[in-house]
Amino acid sequence: MTESIGDLLPGMRRMGLNRRTTLAQLDLTYGAGYSESTGDVHAFPVTGMPARNAYQLIHDSLKFDGDPALNCATFLTTWMEPEAEKLIVENLGKNRVDIDEYEATERVHRRCLAHLHDLWHGKPKQEATGTVVVGSSEGIMLGGLAMKWRWRKRMQAQGKDTSRPNIVFGANAQVALEKTARYFDMEARLVPVSDGSRYVLDVEKAIEMIDENTVGMFVILGSTYTGHFEDVAGMSAALDRLHRDRGWDVPIHVDGACGAMIAPFAFPDLAWDFRVPRVASISTSGHKFGLTYPGIGWVVWRSPECQPSELTFELSYLGGVEKTFTLNFSHPACFLIAQYYQFIRFGRSGFTRMVNACLYHARLLSVALEATGAFECVSDIHRPRGQFGFTEATRLASSKLFAESAMSQKSGADPSINEAYNYGQPEVAFRFSDWFIQMHPNASQEVVSTLLRVRGWIIPNYPLPPDRGSIRILRVVIRETSSEDTVNRLVRDIMWATQTMLESEVKSLGEALLRPLPPAVSTSDLARDVAATHTETFDSTRRSSHWQVLLDKIGEIRAASPTTVLDKEAQKTVYQRSC
C-alpha cells in the first residue's frame, strides 16, 4: 500500500508522523484509515490491506447482526460443541464430491445415509439410497424431480400426454416447494388451509385436486407457520382409495425439514416415514434439529427404484468413477463430518433427551403465555392429544396436563412422556387473545415484536397462509440451546413489551420507553409461576386485575398503567401517537 498516514489523516502530522510514514510501517489495527466507506464499495478493490485490518473491519461490521442465541425466528443450529467445531475447521478444505481423493469422507457419507435409512424405518439390510445435499430445500427439489420423472415414464409407457404435470401440497408450504414446481415446469396446486385443518394440509381437499397428471404430493412434517405435523398416514390412505377407484398412483415426498429429526425420538408411535407405503422419499435439514451448522441436508429414497437412474450421472475426471445425483456439485465435507459426529456423539438416547427438552420448554412457554390472558396459542404442541384450538376449556386442560407432566419422574430419554400431547415440533405460534383485542382494539403485535428487539429478541410477526392471512402470529422456535431460564426471561420481556405498547395508547411510544427501569426482580421459575396462576375461568374484570398482578411479579407495575382504551386520542395509530 503506497498511501502515507499523512495523506489519509493529515492531523496526525502533529504527532510526529510525516508523509513518508506508511500505514504498513505503523501496522495499526484501529486508526489505520480503513473503513467500508473508503472508496467505491461496489467496485472490486484496487489494492489490498493487511490481514489483521481486513479481519477487524469485517468482524466489527458484523457486530450489527442480531445475537443468534436470541434469534427465535430461526430453526437453524446456532451452537455446536468445541470438538465438533474442531472437526469442521480441520476439514474446511475438503470437497465431498472428490470421493477418490477423500475416500474416508465418503465412508462417513454412506454411514450417515445408513443411519437415516434405519431411523426412518427403511427396509432392513437394504443399502440406503440417497445423498447429502446443501439443505432440505435441495432435498425437496430432488424428491419432486424424481417423482416427475417416474410419472413421465409411466405416462409415456401408456402413450399419454406428459405436457401438463402438476404437484399438490398445502398453502402453508415454505418457498422451496413452490420453487420445485416452478423450476421444473410443474403446476403447483396449493390446497387451501383453514381453522378446521389447523392451518395445514386438508386431506379431503387435497384429494379433490388430484388427477392423472399429478406427479406426486408434498406432505410437510412440521409446518413453518405453526409447527403442526401434517397427516402422512391419512394422506396415504386417501391416496390408496383414489388409486383403487381411479387408478391414479400418486407417491408422497415427506418434507421433514424439522420433523424428520423430531418424530423418531419424541413420537416413535407416529407412522409418517417408510412405514407408510406411499412415502417414496424423505428430506430433512441436518442444520436444524440434526444439530449441525448451516450447510447440510439429506434426502433418502425408499429403494433404488424410487430414484430414476436417468437422473444419475457418472463422471471420472476427479480421479475415479463417481455417481452423482444432486443439483449442486461441489459441497464442503466439513458439515457432513460434523453431522456424523452428532449422530455418534448423541445416539438415539441423546437426541431423545434434546428433543424432549425442547418440547418441554415450548410447552412451558405456551402455557405461561396463555395464562397471562393477553395471548392465545395457535400452535397446539402443549394441548392434550386430540384437542386443538384455543378455548377456555382447552387452556385449562393444557395447564392441568403440563402441571402433571412436569412432576413426572420419567427419564428425559423416555419418549413416552409425549404420549399425552399433540404431535408437533417445538414451536410456539401465538397472538393476542380475543379478550385482549376487545379491550385494546388498537393493540399491535408488530409493535410488540419491534419492542422485543430492544431486549435483543428476534421474534417475527407474520400472517398465516393464504385464506387465513388476516390472522397474524408471533412465533418462537425452541432450539437445543434454549433453557428454562431462556423461557423465564422471554415471558418477562413479552409482558414488558406488551405493557409498554399499552402505555403508548395514551402517550407517545417514546414517552412510554422514557421511564425509569423497574427494580431488578428475579426471573427464577417465572414461567412456571405464571403458568400456575390462571387455573380457573376468569371474567373480564378478573383478567384485567390478573394482568396487573403479573406485572407486579416482574417489577413492571405502574401507578397509572392503563388497561383500557381511555379516550379518542387512543384511537389513533401507534405511529400517529408516536409522532
Coordinates of C-alpha atoms in Angstrom, one line a residue:
M1 CA 0.0 0.0 0.0
T2 CA 1.5 3.4 -1.0
E3 CA -0.6 5.9 0.8
S4 CA 1.0 7.6 3.8
I5 CA -0.7 8.2 7.1
G6 CA -0.3 11.9 6.5
D7 CA -2.2 11.6 3.2
L8 CA -5.2 9.8 4.8
L9 CA -5.1 11.5 8.3
P10 CA -3.3 14.9 7.9
G11 CA -3.9 15.8 11.5
M12 CA -1.6 13.0 12.6
R13 CA 1.4 15.0 11.4
R14 CA 1.3 16.9 14.7
M15 CA 2.1 13.6 16.4
G16 CA 5.4 13.3 14.5
L17 CA 4.0 11.1 11.6
N18 CA 5.2 12.6 8.4
R19 CA 4.1 11.9 4.9
R20 CA 6.8 9.2 4.5
T21 CA 5.3 7.1 7.3
T22 CA 3.2 4.4 5.6
L23 CA 0.3 2.5 7.0
A24 CA 2.1 -0.7 6.7
Q25 CA 5.0 0.6 8.7
L26 CA 2.6 1.7 11.5
D27 CA 0.9 -1.7 11.4
L28 CA -2.2 -0.3 13.1
T29 CA -5.4 -2.2 13.7
Y30 CA -7.5 0.8 14.5
G31 CA -6.7 4.3 13.3
A32 CA -5.1 3.0 10.1
G33 CA -7.7 4.7 7.9
Y34 CA -9.5 1.6 6.7
S35 CA -13.3 1.5 6.6
E36 CA -16.1 0.1 4.4
S37 CA -16.9 3.5 3.2
T38 CA -13.4 4.2 1.9
G39 CA -13.6 4.2 -1.9
D40 CA -16.4 2.6 -4.0
V41 CA -17.8 -0.4 -2.1
H42 CA -19.5 -1.6 -5.3
A43 CA -16.2 -1.8 -7.3
F44 CA -13.6 -4.6 -6.9
P45 CA -10.9 -3.3 -4.6
V46 CA -7.8 -1.9 -6.4
T47 CA -5.4 -2.5 -3.5
G48 CA -5.5 -4.9 -0.6
M49 CA -4.9 -4.3 3.1
P50 CA -3.1 -6.2 5.9
A51 CA -4.9 -9.4 7.1
R52 CA -5.4 -8.0 10.6
N53 CA -7.2 -4.9 9.2
A54 CA -9.3 -7.0 6.9
Y55 CA -10.4 -9.3 9.7
Q56 CA -11.1 -6.4 12.1
L57 CA -13.1 -4.5 9.5
I58 CA -15.4 -7.4 8.8
H59 CA -15.5 -8.5 12.4
D60 CA -16.6 -5.1 13.6
S61 CA -19.1 -4.7 10.8
L62 CA -20.8 -8.0 11.7
K63 CA -21.4 -6.8 15.3
F64 CA -24.5 -5.1 13.9
D65 CA -26.1 -8.6 13.3
G66 CA -28.5 -9.9 15.9
D67 CA -27.5 -12.4 18.5
P68 CA -28.1 -15.9 17.1
A69 CA -28.8 -17.2 20.6
L70 CA -31.8 -14.7 20.9
N71 CA -33.0 -15.3 17.3
C72 CA -36.3 -17.0 18.0
A73 CA -37.2 -16.8 14.3
T74 CA -34.7 -19.4 13.1
F75 CA -34.9 -23.1 13.1
L76 CA -31.2 -23.4 12.4
T77 CA -28.5 -24.7 14.7
T78 CA -26.5 -21.8 16.3
W79 CA -24.2 -23.7 18.6
M80 CA -22.0 -26.9 18.4
E81 CA -19.6 -28.4 20.9
P82 CA -15.9 -27.4 20.6
E83 CA -15.0 -30.9 19.4
A84 CA -17.4 -30.7 16.5
E85 CA -16.1 -27.2 15.6
K86 CA -12.6 -28.5 15.7
L87 CA -13.6 -31.2 13.1
I88 CA -15.2 -28.6 11.0
V89 CA -12.1 -26.4 10.9
E90 CA -9.8 -29.4 10.3
N91 CA -11.8 -30.4 7.2
L92 CA -12.8 -27.0 5.7
G93 CA -10.7 -27.6 2.6
K94 CA -12.3 -30.9 1.6
N95 CA -14.7 -31.2 -1.2
R96 CA -17.1 -34.0 -0.6
V97 CA -17.5 -34.9 -4.2
D98 CA -13.9 -35.9 -4.6
I99 CA -14.6 -39.4 -3.3
D100 CA -11.4 -40.9 -4.9
E101 CA -9.2 -38.4 -3.0
Y102 CA -11.3 -38.4 0.2
E103 CA -12.3 -42.0 0.5
A104 CA -12.7 -41.9 4.3
T105 CA -15.1 -38.9 3.9
E106 CA -17.3 -40.9 1.5
R107 CA -17.4 -43.8 4.0
V108 CA -18.8 -41.2 6.6
H109 CA -21.3 -40.1 3.9
R110 CA -22.6 -43.7 3.4
R111 CA -22.8 -44.3 7.2
C112 CA -24.9 -41.2 7.7
L113 CA -27.3 -42.3 5.0
A114 CA -27.4 -45.8 6.6
H115 CA -28.3 -44.2 9.9
L116 CA -31.1 -42.2 8.4
H117 CA -32.4 -45.2 6.4
D118 CA -32.6 -47.1 9.7
L119 CA -34.1 -44.2 11.7
W120 CA -36.9 -43.7 9.1
H121 CA -37.7 -47.5 9.1
G122 CA -36.2 -48.3 5.7
K123 CA -36.2 -51.9 4.6
P124 CA -33.7 -53.8 6.9
K125 CA -30.4 -54.9 5.3
Q126 CA -31.1 -52.8 2.2
E127 CA -28.4 -50.4 1.2
A128 CA -29.5 -46.8 1.7
T129 CA -30.4 -44.8 -1.5
G130 CA -29.9 -41.1 -1.0
T131 CA -27.4 -38.3 -0.8
V132 CA -26.2 -35.4 1.3
V133 CA -27.4 -32.0 0.0
V134 CA -26.9 -28.3 0.9
G135 CA -30.2 -28.2 2.8
S136 CA -33.6 -29.7 2.9
S137 CA -34.7 -27.3 0.0
E138 CA -32.4 -29.2 -2.4
G139 CA -33.6 -32.4 -1.0
I140 CA -37.2 -31.4 -1.7
M141 CA -36.3 -30.4 -5.2
L142 CA -34.6 -33.8 -5.8
G143 CA -37.6 -35.7 -4.4
G144 CA -40.0 -33.7 -6.6
L145 CA -37.8 -34.2 -9.7
A146 CA -37.6 -37.9 -9.1
M147 CA -41.4 -38.2 -8.8
K148 CA -41.9 -36.2 -12.0
W149 CA -39.5 -38.4 -14.0
R150 CA -41.2 -41.6 -12.7
W151 CA -44.6 -40.2 -13.6
R152 CA -43.5 -39.2 -17.1
K153 CA -42.0 -42.6 -17.8
R154 CA -45.3 -44.2 -16.7
M155 CA -47.4 -41.9 -18.8
Q156 CA -45.1 -42.4 -21.9
A157 CA -45.5 -46.2 -21.5
Q158 CA -49.3 -45.7 -21.7
G159 CA -49.0 -43.4 -24.7
K160 CA -50.4 -40.5 -22.8
D161 CA -49.6 -36.7 -22.9
T162 CA -46.9 -35.6 -20.5
S163 CA -47.0 -31.9 -21.1
R164 CA -49.1 -30.9 -18.1
P165 CA -47.6 -32.3 -14.9
N166 CA -48.8 -30.9 -11.5
I167 CA -47.8 -31.4 -7.9
V168 CA -50.1 -30.9 -4.9
F169 CA -49.3 -29.5 -1.4
G170 CA -50.7 -27.3 1.3
A171 CA -50.8 -23.5 1.0
N172 CA -48.8 -23.5 4.3
A173 CA -45.7 -24.8 2.4
Q174 CA -42.4 -23.0 2.6
V175 CA -41.0 -21.5 -0.6
A176 CA -38.8 -24.5 -1.6
L177 CA -41.9 -26.5 -2.5
E178 CA -43.1 -23.7 -4.8
K179 CA -39.7 -23.3 -6.3
T180 CA -39.6 -27.0 -7.1
A181 CA -42.9 -26.7 -9.1
R182 CA -41.8 -23.6 -10.9
Y183 CA -38.2 -24.6 -11.7
F184 CA -39.2 -28.0 -13.0
D185 CA -42.2 -26.9 -15.0
M186 CA -45.0 -28.4 -12.9
E187 CA -48.3 -26.7 -12.0
A188 CA -48.3 -26.0 -8.2
R189 CA -51.8 -26.9 -6.8
L190 CA -52.0 -25.3 -3.4
V191 CA -54.5 -26.8 -1.1
P192 CA -56.3 -24.1 1.0
V193 CA -55.9 -24.3 4.7
S194 CA -58.5 -23.5 7.3
D195 CA -59.1 -23.3 11.1
G196 CA -60.5 -26.8 10.8
S197 CA -57.4 -28.2 9.1
R198 CA -55.2 -26.4 11.8
Y199 CA -53.7 -24.3 9.0
V200 CA -52.0 -27.3 7.4
L201 CA -52.9 -29.7 4.6
D202 CA -56.6 -30.7 4.4
V203 CA -56.6 -34.3 3.2
E204 CA -60.0 -34.3 1.6
K205 CA -59.4 -31.0 -0.2
A206 CA -56.1 -32.4 -1.5
I207 CA -57.8 -35.4 -3.0
E208 CA -60.1 -33.2 -4.9
M209 CA -57.1 -31.5 -6.6
I210 CA -55.5 -34.7 -7.9
D211 CA -55.8 -36.0 -11.4
E212 CA -53.9 -38.4 -13.7
N213 CA -51.3 -35.6 -14.3
T214 CA -50.4 -35.4 -10.6
V215 CA -46.8 -36.5 -10.3
G216 CA -46.9 -36.7 -6.5
M217 CA -47.6 -34.9 -3.3
F218 CA -45.5 -33.0 -0.8
V219 CA -46.6 -33.6 2.8
I220 CA -45.0 -31.5 5.5
L221 CA -43.8 -32.9 8.8
G222 CA -43.6 -29.7 10.7
S223 CA -45.3 -26.6 9.3
T224 CA -43.1 -23.5 9.4
Y225 CA -46.1 -21.4 10.4
T226 CA -47.5 -23.3 13.4
G227 CA -45.4 -26.4 14.0
H228 CA -48.2 -28.9 13.3
F229 CA -47.4 -32.2 11.6
E230 CA -49.4 -33.0 8.5
D231 CA -51.1 -36.4 8.4
V232 CA -48.9 -38.5 6.3
A233 CA -50.6 -41.8 7.0
G234 CA -54.1 -40.3 6.5
M235 CA -53.0 -38.8 3.2
S236 CA -51.5 -42.2 2.1
A237 CA -54.8 -44.0 3.0
A238 CA -56.8 -41.5 1.0
L239 CA -54.4 -41.9 -2.0
D240 CA -54.9 -45.7 -1.7
R241 CA -58.6 -45.2 -2.1
L242 CA -58.1 -42.9 -5.0
H243 CA -55.8 -45.5 -6.7
R244 CA -58.4 -48.2 -6.2
D245 CA -61.2 -46.0 -7.5
R246 CA -59.5 -44.1 -10.4
G247 CA -56.2 -46.0 -11.0
W248 CA -54.0 -42.9 -10.3
D249 CA -50.9 -44.0 -8.5
V250 CA -49.6 -40.9 -6.5
P251 CA -46.5 -41.1 -4.4
I252 CA -45.6 -38.9 -1.4
H253 CA -42.4 -37.0 -0.6
V254 CA -42.2 -36.0 3.0
D255 CA -40.7 -32.6 3.7
G256 CA -39.3 -33.4 7.1
A257 CA -37.0 -30.3 7.4
C258 CA -37.5 -30.3 11.1
G259 CA -40.0 -33.1 11.9
A260 CA -37.9 -35.9 10.4
M261 CA -35.4 -35.3 13.2
I262 CA -38.0 -34.9 15.9
A263 CA -40.7 -37.5 15.3
P264 CA -38.4 -40.6 15.5
F265 CA -37.3 -39.6 19.0
A266 CA -40.3 -37.8 20.5
F267 CA -43.2 -39.7 18.8
P268 CA -42.0 -43.2 17.8
D269 CA -45.6 -44.3 17.7
L270 CA -46.4 -42.0 14.8
A271 CA -46.3 -43.6 11.3
W272 CA -45.0 -40.9 8.9
D273 CA -41.9 -42.5 7.3
F274 CA -41.2 -45.5 5.2
R275 CA -43.7 -47.5 7.3
V276 CA -46.2 -45.6 5.2
P277 CA -46.4 -47.4 1.8
R278 CA -46.8 -44.4 -0.4
V279 CA -43.8 -42.5 1.0
A280 CA -41.2 -42.6 -1.8
S281 CA -38.7 -40.2 -0.3
I282 CA -37.9 -38.1 2.7
S283 CA -35.8 -34.9 3.1
T284 CA -34.5 -33.2 6.2
S285 CA -32.3 -30.4 7.3
G286 CA -29.2 -31.5 9.1
H287 CA -28.7 -27.9 10.1
K288 CA -32.0 -27.7 12.1
F289 CA -32.8 -30.5 14.6
G290 CA -29.9 -32.5 13.1
L291 CA -27.8 -30.1 15.3
T292 CA -25.3 -29.2 12.7
Y293 CA -24.3 -25.7 11.5
P294 CA -26.0 -24.4 8.3
G295 CA -25.0 -26.0 5.0
I296 CA -26.2 -29.6 5.2
G297 CA -29.4 -31.6 4.4
W298 CA -30.4 -35.1 3.4
V299 CA -32.7 -36.9 1.0
V300 CA -33.3 -40.6 1.2
W301 CA -35.5 -42.8 -1.1
R302 CA -37.4 -45.9 -0.1
S303 CA -35.5 -48.0 -2.6
P304 CA -33.3 -47.6 -5.7
E305 CA -36.4 -47.9 -7.9
C306 CA -37.7 -44.6 -6.5
Q307 CA -34.7 -42.8 -7.8
P308 CA -34.7 -42.8 -11.6
S309 CA -31.4 -44.0 -13.0
E310 CA -31.7 -41.4 -15.8
L311 CA -31.1 -38.7 -13.3
T312 CA -27.8 -40.2 -12.1
F313 CA -24.6 -39.1 -13.8
E314 CA -21.3 -40.9 -13.8
L315 CA -18.1 -38.9 -14.1
S316 CA -14.4 -39.8 -13.9
Y317 CA -12.5 -36.6 -14.2
L318 CA -11.9 -36.4 -10.4
G319 CA -9.7 -39.4 -10.4
G320 CA -12.3 -42.2 -10.1
V321 CA -15.7 -43.1 -11.3
E322 CA -18.4 -41.3 -9.3
K323 CA -22.2 -41.4 -9.5
T324 CA -23.8 -38.1 -8.7
F325 CA -27.5 -37.0 -8.3
T326 CA -27.5 -33.5 -6.9
L327 CA -28.4 -30.0 -8.1
N328 CA -25.2 -28.7 -6.5
F329 CA -21.8 -30.2 -7.4
S330 CA -19.0 -29.0 -5.1
H331 CA -20.0 -29.4 -1.4
P332 CA -18.0 -28.8 1.7
A333 CA -17.2 -32.1 3.5
C334 CA -16.8 -30.5 6.9
F335 CA -20.5 -30.2 7.7
L336 CA -21.1 -33.8 6.6
I337 CA -18.4 -34.9 9.1
A338 CA -19.9 -32.7 11.8
Q339 CA -23.3 -34.4 11.2
Y340 CA -21.7 -37.8 11.7
Y341 CA -20.1 -36.5 14.9
Q342 CA -23.6 -35.6 16.2
F343 CA -25.0 -39.0 15.3
I344 CA -22.4 -41.0 17.1
R345 CA -22.0 -38.4 19.9
F346 CA -25.6 -38.4 21.0
G347 CA -27.2 -41.5 19.6
R348 CA -30.9 -42.2 20.0
S349 CA -30.9 -41.5 23.7
G350 CA -29.1 -38.2 23.4
F351 CA -31.3 -37.0 20.5
T352 CA -34.4 -38.0 22.5
R353 CA -33.2 -36.0 25.5
M354 CA -32.6 -33.0 23.4
V355 CA -36.0 -33.1 21.6
N356 CA -37.8 -33.8 24.9
A357 CA -36.1 -30.8 26.5
C358 CA -37.1 -28.6 23.5
L359 CA -40.7 -29.8 23.7
Y360 CA -40.9 -29.2 27.5
H361 CA -39.7 -25.6 27.1
A362 CA -42.1 -25.0 24.2
R363 CA -45.0 -26.3 26.3
L364 CA -43.9 -24.2 29.3
L365 CA -43.8 -21.1 27.2
S366 CA -47.2 -21.9 25.6
V367 CA -49.0 -22.5 28.9
A368 CA -47.4 -19.4 30.5
L369 CA -48.4 -17.1 27.6
E370 CA -52.0 -18.3 27.7
A371 CA -52.1 -17.9 31.5
T372 CA -51.4 -14.2 31.1
G373 CA -54.8 -13.8 29.5
A374 CA -53.3 -11.5 26.9
F375 CA -52.3 -14.3 24.4
E376 CA -53.6 -17.4 22.9
C377 CA -51.6 -20.0 21.1
V378 CA -52.3 -21.0 17.5
S379 CA -49.8 -23.9 17.9
D380 CA -51.1 -27.0 19.8
I381 CA -47.9 -28.7 21.0
H382 CA -49.0 -28.1 24.6
R383 CA -52.5 -29.4 24.4
P384 CA -53.8 -32.9 25.3
R385 CA -53.7 -35.2 22.3
G386 CA -56.8 -34.7 20.1
Q387 CA -57.6 -31.2 21.5
F388 CA -56.9 -28.3 19.1
G389 CA -57.5 -24.6 19.1
F390 CA -57.8 -22.1 21.9
T391 CA -60.8 -22.1 24.2
E392 CA -61.0 -21.7 28.0
A393 CA -61.6 -25.5 28.2
T394 CA -58.5 -26.4 26.1
R395 CA -56.4 -23.8 28.0
L396 CA -57.4 -25.2 31.4
A397 CA -56.8 -28.8 30.1
S398 CA -53.4 -27.8 28.8
S399 CA -52.4 -26.1 32.1
K400 CA -53.5 -29.2 34.1
L401 CA -51.7 -31.6 31.8
F402 CA -48.5 -29.6 31.9
A403 CA -48.6 -29.4 35.7
E404 CA -49.0 -33.1 35.9
S405 CA -46.3 -34.0 33.3
A406 CA -43.8 -31.5 34.9
M407 CA -44.0 -33.6 38.1
S408 CA -43.3 -36.8 36.1
Q409 CA -40.3 -38.9 37.3
K410 CA -39.7 -40.3 33.8
S411 CA -36.3 -40.1 32.3
G412 CA -35.5 -37.3 29.8
A413 CA -34.6 -40.1 27.3
D414 CA -38.1 -41.6 27.6
P415 CA -40.3 -40.6 24.7
S416 CA -43.5 -41.8 26.4
I417 CA -43.6 -38.5 28.2
N418 CA -45.0 -37.1 25.0
E419 CA -47.8 -39.6 24.5
A420 CA -50.4 -37.4 26.2
Y421 CA -49.6 -34.4 24.0
N422 CA -50.4 -33.5 20.4
Y423 CA -47.8 -34.3 17.7
G424 CA -45.7 -31.3 16.5
Q425 CA -42.3 -29.6 16.7
P426 CA -41.1 -27.3 19.5
E427 CA -42.5 -24.1 18.1
V428 CA -44.8 -21.6 19.8
A429 CA -47.1 -19.6 17.5
F430 CA -49.2 -17.1 19.4
R431 CA -51.3 -13.9 19.0
F432 CA -53.3 -11.5 21.1
S433 CA -56.4 -13.2 22.7
D434 CA -59.8 -12.1 21.6
W435 CA -60.4 -10.6 25.0
F436 CA -57.3 -8.5 24.8
I437 CA -58.1 -7.3 21.3
Q438 CA -61.6 -6.3 22.5
M439 CA -60.1 -4.4 25.4
H440 CA -57.4 -2.8 23.3
P441 CA -58.6 -2.6 19.7
N442 CA -55.5 -0.6 18.7
A443 CA -53.0 -3.1 20.1
S444 CA -50.3 -4.0 17.6
Q445 CA -48.4 -7.2 17.6
E446 CA -45.9 -5.6 15.3
V447 CA -45.1 -3.1 18.0
V448 CA -44.5 -5.9 20.5
S449 CA -42.2 -7.6 18.0
T450 CA -40.3 -4.4 17.5
L451 CA -40.0 -3.6 21.2
L452 CA -38.7 -7.1 21.9
R453 CA -35.7 -6.2 19.7
V454 CA -34.8 -3.6 22.4
R455 CA -34.2 -6.5 24.7
G456 CA -32.3 -8.4 22.0
W457 CA -35.0 -10.9 20.9
I458 CA -35.8 -11.5 17.3
I459 CA -39.5 -12.7 17.2
P460 CA -41.3 -12.3 13.8
N461 CA -44.9 -11.3 13.4
Y462 CA -46.4 -12.5 10.2
P463 CA -49.7 -13.6 8.6
L464 CA -50.9 -17.2 8.4
P465 CA -51.1 -18.9 5.0
P466 CA -53.4 -17.6 2.2
D467 CA -57.1 -18.0 3.1
R468 CA -56.3 -17.2 6.7
G469 CA -53.8 -14.4 6.1
S470 CA -55.9 -11.9 8.1
I471 CA -54.6 -13.6 11.3
R472 CA -51.1 -12.5 12.3
I473 CA -49.0 -14.5 14.7
L474 CA -45.8 -14.2 16.6
R475 CA -43.5 -17.2 16.5
V476 CA -40.8 -18.6 18.8
V477 CA -38.7 -21.6 17.8
I478 CA -37.3 -23.5 20.8
R479 CA -33.9 -25.0 19.9
E480 CA -31.3 -27.1 21.7
T481 CA -29.7 -24.1 23.3
S482 CA -33.0 -22.9 24.9
S483 CA -33.3 -23.4 28.7
E484 CA -35.9 -22.7 31.3
D485 CA -34.1 -19.5 32.2
T486 CA -34.5 -18.5 28.5
V487 CA -38.2 -19.1 28.7
N488 CA -38.4 -17.2 32.0
R489 CA -36.7 -14.1 30.6
L490 CA -38.7 -14.3 27.4
V491 CA -42.0 -14.4 29.3
R492 CA -40.9 -11.4 31.3
D493 CA -39.9 -9.4 28.2
I494 CA -43.0 -10.3 26.2
M495 CA -45.1 -8.9 29.1
W496 CA -42.8 -5.8 29.3
A497 CA -43.2 -5.2 25.6
T498 CA -47.0 -5.6 25.7
Q499 CA -47.3 -3.3 28.7
T500 CA -45.1 -0.7 27.0
M501 CA -47.3 -0.9 23.9
L502 CA -50.4 -0.4 26.1
E503 CA -48.9 2.7 27.7
S504 CA -48.3 4.1 24.2
E505 CA -52.1 4.2 23.8
V506 CA -52.3 7.4 25.9
K507 CA -48.8 8.8 25.3
S508 CA -46.1 8.5 22.7
L509 CA -44.1 5.4 22.4
G510 CA -41.1 7.4 23.1
E511 CA -42.6 8.6 26.4
A512 CA -43.6 5.1 27.3
L513 CA -40.0 4.0 26.9
L514 CA -38.5 7.0 28.7
R515 CA -39.3 5.9 32.2
P516 CA -37.1 4.5 34.9
L517 CA -36.2 0.9 34.6
P518 CA -38.1 -1.3 37.1
P519 CA -36.3 -2.7 40.1
A520 CA -34.4 -5.9 39.4
V521 CA -36.7 -8.8 40.0
S522 CA -35.5 -12.4 39.8
T523 CA -36.9 -14.4 36.9
S524 CA -36.2 -17.7 38.5
D525 CA -39.2 -20.0 37.9
L526 CA -41.2 -17.1 36.5
A527 CA -42.7 -19.0 33.6
R528 CA -43.8 -21.8 36.0
D529 CA -45.2 -19.3 38.4
V530 CA -47.2 -17.5 35.7
A531 CA -48.4 -20.8 34.3
A532 CA -49.8 -21.8 37.7
T533 CA -51.7 -18.5 38.3
H534 CA -54.6 -18.9 35.9
T535 CA -56.1 -22.3 36.7
E536 CA -59.7 -21.3 36.6
T537 CA -62.0 -19.4 34.3
F538 CA -61.8 -15.6 34.7
D539 CA -64.3 -12.9 33.8
S540 CA -63.1 -9.7 32.1
T541 CA -62.6 -7.8 35.4
R542 CA -60.5 -10.6 36.9
R543 CA -58.4 -10.9 33.8
S544 CA -57.5 -7.2 34.0
S545 CA -56.5 -7.5 37.6
H546 CA -54.7 -10.7 36.9
W547 CA -52.6 -8.9 34.3
Q548 CA -51.7 -6.2 37.0
V549 CA -50.7 -8.9 39.4
L550 CA -48.4 -10.5 36.8
L551 CA -46.8 -7.1 36.1
D552 CA -46.1 -6.6 39.8
K553 CA -44.5 -10.1 39.8
I554 CA -42.0 -9.0 37.1
G555 CA -41.5 -5.5 38.5
E556 CA -43.3 -3.7 35.7
I557 CA -46.3 -2.4 37.7
R558 CA -47.1 1.4 37.3
A559 CA -49.4 3.5 39.4
A560 CA -51.2 4.8 36.3
S561 CA -50.7 1.9 33.8
P562 CA -53.7 1.9 31.5
T563 CA -55.6 -1.3 31.0
T564 CA -58.4 0.0 28.9
V565 CA -58.7 2.5 26.0
L566 CA -59.4 5.8 27.7
D567 CA -60.3 8.4 25.1
K568 CA -60.4 9.1 21.4
E569 CA -56.8 10.1 21.3
A570 CA -56.0 6.4 21.9
Q571 CA -57.9 5.5 18.8
K572 CA -55.1 6.9 16.7
T573 CA -52.5 4.5 15.4
V574 CA -49.3 3.9 17.4
Y575 CA -47.4 5.7 14.6
Q576 CA -49.6 8.8 14.8
R577 CA -49.3 9.0 18.6
S578 CA -45.5 8.5 18.5
C579 CA -45.2 11.4 16.1

